[in-house]
């Protein structure tokens, strides 16, 4: 599991602690309105959301269901156009999918006719920047990193949901993005698999070591994984609170049973409950 | 616990009380027989029908001139081979089928992908496909004879006109039905439109293409028969048509039998291919 990836591919990684929190991803007053069909009221989903993520920071985005957190994430990824506001990545504005970011989707959306290996290499192949040998090397590294060794030649229908999500994660990591976006990647898994993958992701965060935005509705998951948790209001969503999680980077399950952890979770829960539905 | 439960009804009987069955209902059962048994029964059915047919014909219960008989079909076949007619007829029919089907598959795949992938092409061509597919195309035969002559060209046009539509429609539907989540994934992987077509839409359309090809081949066989009946009276279709007119019912039935066997072979071959292509599908 523990192979360090070379992450300094196309972005200079700031090294000191201060730079860790220097904003790399900046979203400023993002608005997203869905204009439904004729005669229907347009629906404001994201209403002036602002956030910053440091170049090596893991930020979790939580909020009640339907609050627009997935839409905001999709905007950050450049997959969804937004109506007002600005999103910049390393100072450059995001318009459309970027080579700098990669997305881990809630549904693995693996190509069923491609093997695990070929699914992972897919996003790298499409960039047309690496030779076949280079792609092979990178895939081998990522396969080891996410614990897919021995499953390279399996097809998606032959592996479990947890394994499929590992492929999903590997497919994002293999392009060595500066910004890793994760949309409730463990939301559809059973409780045990979910905990296992949380543990593994948690131990990987130090190695992944890049700007990460993790959307979830699971408060404990957010606190367990993130350096910082952002709370969104109910729809139309905007960021209403930020909680810094000051546990050391190497997290353990025991940590989740401490009173400090429980206190943070309780505070966040109160916040999510309190916000009136509008 | 278990032994106690098991002992309970026995105790009741010891006390002289009747053990009453719980109310039962004839609930649905899975209705399946083994494939071997199924094959055997199918064969038995065919053989007995042939037997009854033969006996009925020999006993004069039916008019052999109208209904022929299994031995009549056999004789018809022997006569055709002795006259040196059957071989060339088979070749001629096979050639028409190969040419017509080749054009239908190549053209159908190309048209299907274009219509399925490019909305503008779809908007322009879909009305034509719908009108032609819905219309009884056999009605065009006299016109085709005028436009393309009564020979091979006209026959091929008939086969293509009948066989191409299932291919076009299935391929187009398959290409069009790109999974939304996969499309999103491909977009975030920086796929171009062409990448999506080649790596998501086309592989995803394989099952639809396979079933389009299967339907096309079936329609193509029909097209061959129709073309041979009405344009030139060639091949096996021609034999059936002529034999029917002259009341040689044995020969006519033999011709029909040849087409039935061809259709059966084609479907089972294509089904086997479909099954292999489908191996990655879940469930």
PDB file of C-alpha atoms in Angstrom, chain B:
ATOM      1  CA  UNK B   1     -34.523 -26.451  21.379  1.00  0.00           C
ATOM      2  CA  UNK B   2     -34.634 -28.272  18.091  1.00  0.00           C
ATOM      3  CA  UNK B   3     -35.241 -31.700  19.598  1.00  0.00           C
ATOM      4  CA  UNK B   4     -38.027 -30.324  21.751  1.00  0.00           C
ATOM      5  CA  UNK B   5     -39.754 -28.861  18.711  1.00  0.00           C
ATOM      6  CA  UNK B   6     -39.313 -32.041  16.750  1.00  0.00           C
ATOM      7  CA  UNK B   7     -40.830 -33.994  19.584  1.00  0.00           C
ATOM      8  CA  UNK B   8     -43.903 -31.860  19.930  1.00  0.00           C
ATOM      9  CA  UNK B   9     -46.150 -33.386  17.235  1.00  0.00           C
ATOM     10  CA  UNK B  10     -45.238 -36.895  18.435  1.00  0.00           C
ATOM     11  CA  UNK B  11     -46.402 -36.033  21.962  1.00  0.00           C
ATOM     12  CA  UNK B  12     -49.658 -34.811  20.593  1.00  0.00           C
ATOM     13  CA  UNK B  13     -50.276 -38.094  18.785  1.00  0.00           C
ATOM     14  CA  UNK B  14     -49.411 -40.006  21.937  1.00  0.00           C
ATOM     15  CA  UNK B  15     -52.169 -38.207  23.711  1.00  0.00           C
ATOM     16  CA  UNK B  16     -54.488 -39.435  21.008  1.00  0.00           C
ATOM     17  CA  UNK B  17     -55.010 -36.095  19.316  1.00  0.00           C
ATOM     18  CA  UNK B  18     -54.942 -35.859  15.574  1.00  0.00           C
ATOM     19  CA  UNK B  19     -52.080 -33.940  13.983  1.00  0.00           C
ATOM     20  CA  UNK B  20     -53.649 -31.573  11.524  1.00  0.00           C
ATOM     21  CA  UNK B  21     -51.689 -30.265   8.565  1.00  0.00           C
ATOM     22  CA  UNK B  22     -51.282 -26.515   8.345  1.00  0.00           C
ATOM     23  CA  UNK B  23     -53.551 -25.138   5.617  1.00  0.00           C
ATOM     24  CA  UNK B  24     -51.749 -25.437   2.319  1.00  0.00           C
ATOM     25  CA  UNK B  25     -52.162 -23.769  -0.994  1.00  0.00           C
ATOM     26  CA  UNK B  26     -50.880 -24.809  -4.355  1.00  0.00           C
ATOM     27  CA  UNK B  27     -48.375 -21.976  -4.677  1.00  0.00           C
ATOM     28  CA  UNK B  28     -46.575 -21.329  -7.955  1.00  0.00           C
ATOM     29  CA  UNK B  29     -43.646 -23.595  -8.717  1.00  0.00           C
ATOM     30  CA  UNK B  30     -40.751 -22.823 -11.036  1.00  0.00           C
ATOM     31  CA  UNK B  31     -41.694 -24.413 -14.349  1.00  0.00           C
ATOM     32  CA  UNK B  32     -38.509 -25.753 -15.870  1.00  0.00           C
ATOM     33  CA  UNK B  33     -37.337 -28.924 -17.584  1.00  0.00           C
ATOM     34  CA  UNK B  34     -33.774 -29.885 -18.368  1.00  0.00           C
ATOM     35  CA  UNK B  35     -32.342 -28.812 -21.708  1.00  0.00           C
ATOM     36  CA  UNK B  36     -31.755 -32.454 -22.732  1.00  0.00           C
ATOM     37  CA  UNK B  37     -35.378 -33.329 -22.067  1.00  0.00           C
ATOM     38  CA  UNK B  38     -36.496 -30.224 -23.890  1.00  0.00           C
ATOM     39  CA  UNK B  39     -34.417 -31.114 -26.963  1.00  0.00           C
ATOM     40  CA  UNK B  40     -35.708 -34.686 -26.949  1.00  0.00           C
ATOM     41  CA  UNK B  41     -39.333 -33.586 -26.732  1.00  0.00           C
ATOM     42  CA  UNK B  42     -38.807 -31.076 -29.538  1.00  0.00           C
ATOM     43  CA  UNK B  43     -37.308 -33.736 -31.807  1.00  0.00           C
ATOM     44  CA  UNK B  44     -40.062 -36.179 -30.902  1.00  0.00           C
ATOM     45  CA  UNK B  45     -42.649 -33.586 -31.888  1.00  0.00           C
ATOM     46  CA  UNK B  46     -41.054 -33.001 -35.291  1.00  0.00           C
ATOM     47  CA  UNK B  47     -40.645 -36.704 -36.031  1.00  0.00           C
ATOM     48  CA  UNK B  48     -44.236 -37.536 -35.093  1.00  0.00           C
ATOM     49  CA  UNK B  49     -45.661 -34.745 -37.231  1.00  0.00           C
ATOM     50  CA  UNK B  50     -43.576 -35.998 -40.187  1.00  0.00           C
ATOM     51  CA  UNK B  51     -44.775 -39.540 -39.544  1.00  0.00           C
ATOM     52  CA  UNK B  52     -48.437 -38.557 -39.357  1.00  0.00           C
ATOM     53  CA  UNK B  53     -48.000 -36.447 -42.475  1.00  0.00           C
ATOM     54  CA  UNK B  54     -46.411 -39.328 -44.419  1.00  0.00           C
ATOM     55  CA  UNK B  55     -49.027 -41.850 -43.310  1.00  0.00           C
ATOM     56  CA  UNK B  56     -51.884 -39.449 -44.049  1.00  0.00           C
ATOM     57  CA  UNK B  57     -50.486 -38.869 -47.526  1.00  0.00           C
ATOM     58  CA  UNK B  58     -50.006 -42.584 -48.301  1.00  0.00           C
ATOM     59  CA  UNK B  59     -53.444 -43.482 -46.982  1.00  0.00           C
ATOM     60  CA  UNK B  60     -54.936 -40.841 -49.229  1.00  0.00           C
ATOM     61  CA  UNK B  61     -56.389 -38.859 -46.280  1.00  0.00           C
ATOM     62  CA  UNK B  62     -54.838 -35.767 -47.814  1.00  0.00           C
ATOM     63  CA  UNK B  63     -54.227 -34.888 -51.433  1.00  0.00           C
ATOM     64  CA  UNK B  64     -50.480 -35.342 -52.119  1.00  0.00           C
ATOM     65  CA  UNK B  65     -50.760 -32.933 -55.036  1.00  0.00           C
ATOM     66  CA  UNK B  66     -51.682 -30.140 -52.617  1.00  0.00           C
ATOM     67  CA  UNK B  67     -49.860 -31.007 -49.425  1.00  0.00           C
ATOM     68  CA  UNK B  68     -47.114 -33.333 -50.712  1.00  0.00           C
ATOM     69  CA  UNK B  69     -45.441 -35.531 -48.079  1.00  0.00           C
ATOM     70  CA  UNK B  70     -42.017 -35.936 -46.438  1.00  0.00           C
ATOM     71  CA  UNK B  71     -41.076 -38.535 -49.048  1.00  0.00           C
ATOM     72  CA  UNK B  72     -42.439 -36.199 -51.728  1.00  0.00           C
ATOM     73  CA  UNK B  73     -40.091 -33.454 -50.508  1.00  0.00           C
ATOM     74  CA  UNK B  74     -37.231 -35.944 -50.543  1.00  0.00           C
ATOM     75  CA  UNK B  75     -38.050 -36.926 -54.129  1.00  0.00           C
ATOM     76  CA  UNK B  76     -38.374 -33.281 -55.107  1.00  0.00           C
ATOM     77  CA  UNK B  77     -34.884 -32.663 -53.740  1.00  0.00           C
ATOM     78  CA  UNK B  78     -33.487 -35.699 -55.562  1.00  0.00           C
ATOM     79  CA  UNK B  79     -35.037 -34.590 -58.842  1.00  0.00           C
ATOM     80  CA  UNK B  80     -33.658 -31.058 -58.509  1.00  0.00           C
ATOM     81  CA  UNK B  81     -30.169 -32.367 -57.801  1.00  0.00           C
ATOM     82  CA  UNK B  82     -30.337 -34.836 -60.701  1.00  0.00           C
ATOM     83  CA  UNK B  83     -31.430 -32.064 -63.040  1.00  0.00           C
ATOM     84  CA  UNK B  84     -28.423 -30.062 -61.792  1.00  0.00           C
ATOM     85  CA  UNK B  85     -30.696 -27.217 -60.695  1.00  0.00           C
ATOM     86  CA  UNK B  86     -30.332 -27.133 -56.916  1.00  0.00           C
ATOM     87  CA  UNK B  87     -26.565 -26.441 -56.711  1.00  0.00           C
ATOM     88  CA  UNK B  88     -26.514 -23.393 -58.995  1.00  0.00           C
ATOM     89  CA  UNK B  89     -29.733 -22.132 -57.381  1.00  0.00           C
ATOM     90  CA  UNK B  90     -28.180 -22.331 -53.929  1.00  0.00           C
ATOM     91  CA  UNK B  91     -25.097 -20.488 -55.181  1.00  0.00           C
ATOM     92  CA  UNK B  92     -27.179 -17.793 -56.826  1.00  0.00           C
ATOM     93  CA  UNK B  93     -29.239 -17.278 -53.675  1.00  0.00           C
ATOM     94  CA  UNK B  94     -26.135 -17.231 -51.480  1.00  0.00           C
ATOM     95  CA  UNK B  95     -24.563 -14.621 -53.736  1.00  0.00           C
ATOM     96  CA  UNK B  96     -27.639 -12.381 -53.603  1.00  0.00           C
ATOM     97  CA  UNK B  97     -27.803 -12.758 -49.824  1.00  0.00           C
ATOM     98  CA  UNK B  98     -24.079 -12.017 -49.383  1.00  0.00           C
ATOM     99  CA  UNK B  99     -24.152  -8.930 -51.607  1.00  0.00           C
ATOM    100  CA  UNK B 100     -27.392  -7.569 -50.188  1.00  0.00           C
ATOM    101  CA  UNK B 101     -26.423  -8.260 -46.594  1.00  0.00           C
ATOM    102  CA  UNK B 102     -22.909  -6.893 -47.073  1.00  0.00           C
ATOM    103  CA  UNK B 103     -24.260  -3.587 -48.336  1.00  0.00           C
ATOM    104  CA  UNK B 104     -26.964  -3.519 -45.640  1.00  0.00           C
ATOM    105  CA  UNK B 105     -24.518  -4.162 -42.789  1.00  0.00           C
ATOM    106  CA  UNK B 106     -21.833  -1.758 -43.990  1.00  0.00           C
ATOM    107  CA  UNK B 107     -24.340   0.941 -44.903  1.00  0.00           C
ATOM    108  CA  UNK B 108     -26.483   0.298 -41.833  1.00  0.00           C
ATOM    109  CA  UNK B 109     -23.564   0.556 -39.425  1.00  0.00           C
ATOM    110  CA  UNK B 110     -22.274   3.750 -41.011  1.00  0.00           C
ATOM    111  CA  UNK B 111     -25.703   5.381 -41.236  1.00  0.00           C
ATOM    112  CA  UNK B 112     -26.610   4.223 -37.747  1.00  0.00           C
ATOM    113  CA  UNK B 113     -23.484   5.714 -36.186  1.00  0.00           C
ATOM    114  CA  UNK B 114     -23.960   8.995 -38.074  1.00  0.00           C
ATOM    115  CA  UNK B 115     -27.645   9.265 -37.158  1.00  0.00           C
ATOM    116  CA  UNK B 116     -27.018   8.185 -33.568  1.00  0.00           C
ATOM    117  CA  UNK B 117     -24.083  10.505 -32.952  1.00  0.00           C
ATOM    118  CA  UNK B 118     -24.738  13.715 -34.877  1.00  0.00           C
ATOM    119  CA  UNK B 119     -27.987  15.439 -33.853  1.00  0.00           C
ATOM    120  CA  UNK B 120     -28.083  17.393 -37.126  1.00  0.00           C
ATOM    121  CA  UNK B 121     -27.792  14.217 -39.204  1.00  0.00           C
ATOM    122  CA  UNK B 122     -30.487  12.708 -37.010  1.00  0.00           C
ATOM    123  CA  UNK B 123     -32.798  15.677 -37.548  1.00  0.00           C
ATOM    124  CA  UNK B 124     -32.350  15.498 -41.328  1.00  0.00           C
ATOM    125  CA  UNK B 125     -32.370  11.734 -41.842  1.00  0.00           C
ATOM    126  CA  UNK B 126     -34.694  10.458 -39.130  1.00  0.00           C
ATOM    127  CA  UNK B 127     -37.920  11.399 -40.984  1.00  0.00           C
ATOM    128  CA  UNK B 128     -36.723   9.453 -44.028  1.00  0.00           C
ATOM    129  CA  UNK B 129     -35.780   6.428 -41.962  1.00  0.00           C
ATOM    130  CA  UNK B 130     -39.113   6.519 -40.134  1.00  0.00           C
ATOM    131  CA  UNK B 131     -41.188   6.924 -43.306  1.00  0.00           C
ATOM    132  CA  UNK B 132     -39.351   4.196 -45.196  1.00  0.00           C
ATOM    133  CA  UNK B 133     -39.266   1.809 -42.235  1.00  0.00           C
ATOM    134  CA  UNK B 134     -42.955   2.246 -41.540  1.00  0.00           C
ATOM    135  CA  UNK B 135     -44.021   1.827 -45.162  1.00  0.00           C
ATOM    136  CA  UNK B 136     -44.529  -1.648 -46.654  1.00  0.00           C
ATOM    137  CA  UNK B 137     -41.400  -1.563 -48.792  1.00  0.00           C
ATOM    138  CA  UNK B 138     -42.509  -4.508 -50.896  1.00  0.00           C
ATOM    139  CA  UNK B 139     -44.898  -2.021 -52.493  1.00  0.00           C
ATOM    140  CA  UNK B 140     -41.886  -0.457 -54.238  1.00  0.00           C
ATOM    141  CA  UNK B 141     -40.986  -3.638 -56.119  1.00  0.00           C
ATOM    142  CA  UNK B 142     -42.587  -2.669 -59.455  1.00  0.00           C
ATOM    143  CA  UNK B 143     -40.799   0.685 -59.290  1.00  0.00           C
ATOM    144  CA  UNK B 144     -37.504  -0.992 -58.431  1.00  0.00           C
ATOM    145  CA  UNK B 145     -37.920  -3.244 -61.448  1.00  0.00           C
ATOM    146  CA  UNK B 146     -38.377  -0.141 -63.597  1.00  0.00           C
ATOM    147  CA  UNK B 147     -35.503   1.794 -62.045  1.00  0.00           C
ATOM    148  CA  UNK B 148     -32.922  -0.955 -61.607  1.00  0.00           C
ATOM    149  CA  UNK B 149     -34.031  -3.640 -64.038  1.00  0.00           C
ATOM    150  CA  UNK B 150     -35.252  -7.133 -63.228  1.00  0.00           C
ATOM    151  CA  UNK B 151     -31.737  -8.549 -62.724  1.00  0.00           C
ATOM    152  CA  UNK B 152     -29.287  -8.798 -59.862  1.00  0.00           C
ATOM    153  CA  UNK B 153     -29.092  -5.021 -59.264  1.00  0.00           C
ATOM    154  CA  UNK B 154     -32.800  -4.742 -58.673  1.00  0.00           C
ATOM    155  CA  UNK B 155     -32.759  -7.819 -56.436  1.00  0.00           C
ATOM    156  CA  UNK B 156     -29.939  -6.368 -54.330  1.00  0.00           C
ATOM    157  CA  UNK B 157     -31.853  -3.099 -53.980  1.00  0.00           C
ATOM    158  CA  UNK B 158     -34.851  -5.023 -52.629  1.00  0.00           C
ATOM    159  CA  UNK B 159     -32.737  -6.955 -50.110  1.00  0.00           C
ATOM    160  CA  UNK B 160     -31.018  -3.771 -48.909  1.00  0.00           C
ATOM    161  CA  UNK B 161     -34.280  -1.862 -48.686  1.00  0.00           C
ATOM    162  CA  UNK B 162     -35.693  -4.578 -46.445  1.00  0.00           C
ATOM    163  CA  UNK B 163     -32.612  -5.480 -44.398  1.00  0.00           C
ATOM    164  CA  UNK B 164     -30.927  -2.144 -43.721  1.00  0.00           C
ATOM    165  CA  UNK B 165     -33.509  -0.544 -41.440  1.00  0.00           C
ATOM    166  CA  UNK B 166     -33.264  -2.796 -38.388  1.00  0.00           C
ATOM    167  CA  UNK B 167     -29.492  -2.302 -38.534  1.00  0.00           C
ATOM    168  CA  UNK B 168     -29.691   1.489 -38.830  1.00  0.00           C
ATOM    169  CA  UNK B 169     -32.296   1.863 -36.104  1.00  0.00           C
ATOM    170  CA  UNK B 170     -30.612  -0.419 -33.569  1.00  0.00           C
ATOM    171  CA  UNK B 171     -27.128   0.991 -34.153  1.00  0.00           C
ATOM    172  CA  UNK B 172     -28.398   4.569 -33.888  1.00  0.00           C
ATOM    173  CA  UNK B 173     -30.257   3.816 -30.648  1.00  0.00           C
ATOM    174  CA  UNK B 174     -27.190   2.066 -29.220  1.00  0.00           C
ATOM    175  CA  UNK B 175     -24.805   4.896 -30.073  1.00  0.00           C
ATOM    176  CA  UNK B 176     -27.252   7.524 -28.814  1.00  0.00           C
ATOM    177  CA  UNK B 177     -27.738   5.839 -25.440  1.00  0.00           C
ATOM    178  CA  UNK B 178     -24.474   6.950 -23.862  1.00  0.00           C
ATOM    179  CA  UNK B 179     -24.613   6.354 -20.110  1.00  0.00           C
ATOM    180  CA  UNK B 180     -24.889   9.772 -18.404  1.00  0.00           C
ATOM    181  CA  UNK B 181     -22.455   8.955 -15.612  1.00  0.00           C
ATOM    182  CA  UNK B 182     -19.930   7.548 -18.064  1.00  0.00           C
ATOM    183  CA  UNK B 183     -20.272  10.641 -20.212  1.00  0.00           C
ATOM    184  CA  UNK B 184     -19.582  12.840 -17.174  1.00  0.00           C
ATOM    185  CA  UNK B 185     -16.609  10.679 -16.262  1.00  0.00           C
ATOM    186  CA  UNK B 186     -15.227  10.892 -19.793  1.00  0.00           C
ATOM    187  CA  UNK B 187     -15.679  14.666 -19.835  1.00  0.00           C
ATOM    188  CA  UNK B 188     -13.806  15.044 -16.579  1.00  0.00           C
ATOM    189  CA  UNK B 189     -11.078  12.851 -18.080  1.00  0.00           C
ATOM    190  CA  UNK B 190     -10.818  15.524 -20.790  1.00  0.00           C
ATOM    191  CA  UNK B 191     -12.303  13.333 -23.517  1.00  0.00           C
ATOM    192  CA  UNK B 192     -13.024  15.047 -26.828  1.00  0.00           C
ATOM    193  CA  UNK B 193     -16.278  14.352 -28.675  1.00  0.00           C
ATOM    194  CA  UNK B 194     -14.422  11.868 -30.822  1.00  0.00           C
ATOM    195  CA  UNK B 195     -12.954  10.175 -27.726  1.00  0.00           C
ATOM    196  CA  UNK B 196     -16.431   9.765 -26.280  1.00  0.00           C
ATOM    197  CA  UNK B 197     -17.677   8.261 -29.546  1.00  0.00           C
ATOM    198  CA  UNK B 198     -14.786   5.831 -29.841  1.00  0.00           C
ATOM    199  CA  UNK B 199     -14.234   4.871 -26.191  1.00  0.00           C
ATOM    200  CA  UNK B 200     -17.719   5.126 -24.672  1.00  0.00           C
ATOM    201  CA  UNK B 201     -20.515   5.276 -27.242  1.00  0.00           C
ATOM    202  CA  UNK B 202     -19.339   2.639 -29.719  1.00  0.00           C
ATOM    203  CA  UNK B 203     -18.232  -0.029 -27.214  1.00  0.00           C
ATOM    204  CA  UNK B 204     -21.430   0.614 -25.282  1.00  0.00           C
ATOM    205  CA  UNK B 205     -23.456   0.137 -28.463  1.00  0.00           C
ATOM    206  CA  UNK B 206     -22.077  -3.338 -29.157  1.00  0.00           C
ATOM    207  CA  UNK B 207     -25.093  -5.245 -27.777  1.00  0.00           C
ATOM    208  CA  UNK B 208     -27.495  -3.033 -29.727  1.00  0.00           C
ATOM    209  CA  UNK B 209     -25.393  -3.446 -32.872  1.00  0.00           C
ATOM    210  CA  UNK B 210     -25.437  -7.227 -32.439  1.00  0.00           C
ATOM    211  CA  UNK B 211     -29.200  -7.364 -32.115  1.00  0.00           C
ATOM    212  CA  UNK B 212     -29.541  -4.991 -35.083  1.00  0.00           C
ATOM    213  CA  UNK B 213     -27.358  -7.304 -37.166  1.00  0.00           C
ATOM    214  CA  UNK B 214     -29.424 -10.311 -36.113  1.00  0.00           C
ATOM    215  CA  UNK B 215     -32.712  -8.627 -37.035  1.00  0.00           C
ATOM    216  CA  UNK B 216     -31.141  -7.357 -40.257  1.00  0.00           C
ATOM    217  CA  UNK B 217     -30.040 -10.832 -41.284  1.00  0.00           C
ATOM    218  CA  UNK B 218     -33.512 -12.224 -40.656  1.00  0.00           C
ATOM    219  CA  UNK B 219     -35.088  -9.442 -42.710  1.00  0.00           C
ATOM    220  CA  UNK B 220     -32.388  -9.960 -45.347  1.00  0.00           C
ATOM    221  CA  UNK B 221     -33.436 -13.580 -45.831  1.00  0.00           C
ATOM    222  CA  UNK B 222     -36.996 -12.410 -46.297  1.00  0.00           C
ATOM    223  CA  UNK B 223     -35.717  -9.828 -48.776  1.00  0.00           C
ATOM    224  CA  UNK B 224     -33.893 -12.510 -50.760  1.00  0.00           C
ATOM    225  CA  UNK B 225     -37.036 -14.638 -51.073  1.00  0.00           C
ATOM    226  CA  UNK B 226     -39.145 -11.661 -52.122  1.00  0.00           C
ATOM    227  CA  UNK B 227     -36.530 -10.469 -54.626  1.00  0.00           C
ATOM    228  CA  UNK B 228     -36.249 -13.915 -56.186  1.00  0.00           C
ATOM    229  CA  UNK B 229     -40.030 -14.321 -56.389  1.00  0.00           C
ATOM    230  CA  UNK B 230     -40.682 -11.047 -58.113  1.00  0.00           C
ATOM    231  CA  UNK B 231     -37.525 -10.136 -59.999  1.00  0.00           C
ATOM    232  CA  UNK B 232     -36.128 -12.783 -62.321  1.00  0.00           C
ATOM    233  CA  UNK B 233     -37.287 -15.954 -60.563  1.00  0.00           C
ATOM    234  CA  UNK B 234     -33.704 -16.974 -59.828  1.00  0.00           C
ATOM    235  CA  UNK B 235     -32.172 -19.117 -57.113  1.00  0.00           C
ATOM    236  CA  UNK B 236     -34.011 -21.138 -54.500  1.00  0.00           C
ATOM    237  CA  UNK B 237     -36.769 -18.543 -54.313  1.00  0.00           C
ATOM    238  CA  UNK B 238     -37.301 -18.937 -58.044  1.00  0.00           C
ATOM    239  CA  UNK B 239     -37.550 -22.717 -57.658  1.00  0.00           C
ATOM    240  CA  UNK B 240     -40.237 -22.355 -54.994  1.00  0.00           C
ATOM    241  CA  UNK B 241     -42.189 -19.872 -57.061  1.00  0.00           C
ATOM    242  CA  UNK B 242     -42.073 -21.940 -60.273  1.00  0.00           C
ATOM    243  CA  UNK B 243     -42.768 -25.212 -58.457  1.00  0.00           C
ATOM    244  CA  UNK B 244     -45.761 -23.656 -56.774  1.00  0.00           C
ATOM    245  CA  UNK B 245     -47.201 -22.508 -60.105  1.00  0.00           C
ATOM    246  CA  UNK B 246     -46.851 -26.008 -61.576  1.00  0.00           C
ATOM    247  CA  UNK B 247     -48.152 -27.815 -58.471  1.00  0.00           C
ATOM    248  CA  UNK B 248     -44.808 -29.525 -57.758  1.00  0.00           C
ATOM    249  CA  UNK B 249     -45.451 -29.017 -54.065  1.00  0.00           C
ATOM    250  CA  UNK B 250     -42.599 -31.319 -52.992  1.00  0.00           C
ATOM    251  CA  UNK B 251     -40.032 -29.081 -54.677  1.00  0.00           C
ATOM    252  CA  UNK B 252     -41.660 -25.931 -53.330  1.00  0.00           C
ATOM    253  CA  UNK B 253     -41.589 -27.283 -49.787  1.00  0.00           C
ATOM    254  CA  UNK B 254     -37.967 -28.339 -50.225  1.00  0.00           C
ATOM    255  CA  UNK B 255     -37.079 -24.752 -51.143  1.00  0.00           C
ATOM    256  CA  UNK B 256     -38.907 -23.446 -48.102  1.00  0.00           C
ATOM    257  CA  UNK B 257     -37.058 -26.022 -46.011  1.00  0.00           C
ATOM    258  CA  UNK B 258     -33.700 -24.718 -47.336  1.00  0.00           C
ATOM    259  CA  UNK B 259     -34.588 -21.171 -46.219  1.00  0.00           C
ATOM    260  CA  UNK B 260     -35.761 -22.410 -42.837  1.00  0.00           C
ATOM    261  CA  UNK B 261     -32.455 -24.201 -42.248  1.00  0.00           C
ATOM    262  CA  UNK B 262     -30.479 -21.133 -43.382  1.00  0.00           C
ATOM    263  CA  UNK B 263     -32.432 -18.894 -41.010  1.00  0.00           C
ATOM    264  CA  UNK B 264     -31.966 -21.309 -38.112  1.00  0.00           C
ATOM    265  CA  UNK B 265     -28.210 -21.532 -38.718  1.00  0.00           C
ATOM    266  CA  UNK B 266     -27.871 -17.766 -39.024  1.00  0.00           C
ATOM    267  CA  UNK B 267     -29.786 -17.006 -35.810  1.00  0.00           C
ATOM    268  CA  UNK B 268     -27.951 -19.566 -33.706  1.00  0.00           C
ATOM    269  CA  UNK B 269     -24.589 -18.382 -35.020  1.00  0.00           C
ATOM    270  CA  UNK B 270     -25.421 -14.743 -34.326  1.00  0.00           C
ATOM    271  CA  UNK B 271     -26.834 -15.550 -30.896  1.00  0.00           C
ATOM    272  CA  UNK B 272     -23.589 -17.314 -30.012  1.00  0.00           C
ATOM    273  CA  UNK B 273     -21.608 -14.255 -31.133  1.00  0.00           C
ATOM    274  CA  UNK B 274     -23.913 -11.948 -29.167  1.00  0.00           C
ATOM    275  CA  UNK B 275     -23.400 -14.039 -26.055  1.00  0.00           C
ATOM    276  CA  UNK B 276     -19.630 -13.773 -26.355  1.00  0.00           C
ATOM    277  CA  UNK B 277     -19.761 -10.009 -26.867  1.00  0.00           C
ATOM    278  CA  UNK B 278     -22.019  -9.689 -23.851  1.00  0.00           C
ATOM    279  CA  UNK B 279     -19.630 -11.254 -21.374  1.00  0.00           C
ATOM    280  CA  UNK B 280     -18.810  -7.997 -19.592  1.00  0.00           C
ATOM    281  CA  UNK B 281     -22.421  -7.116 -18.964  1.00  0.00           C
ATOM    282  CA  UNK B 282     -23.452  -7.376 -15.364  1.00  0.00           C
ATOM    283  CA  UNK B 283     -26.053  -9.954 -14.284  1.00  0.00           C
TER     284      UNK B 283
END
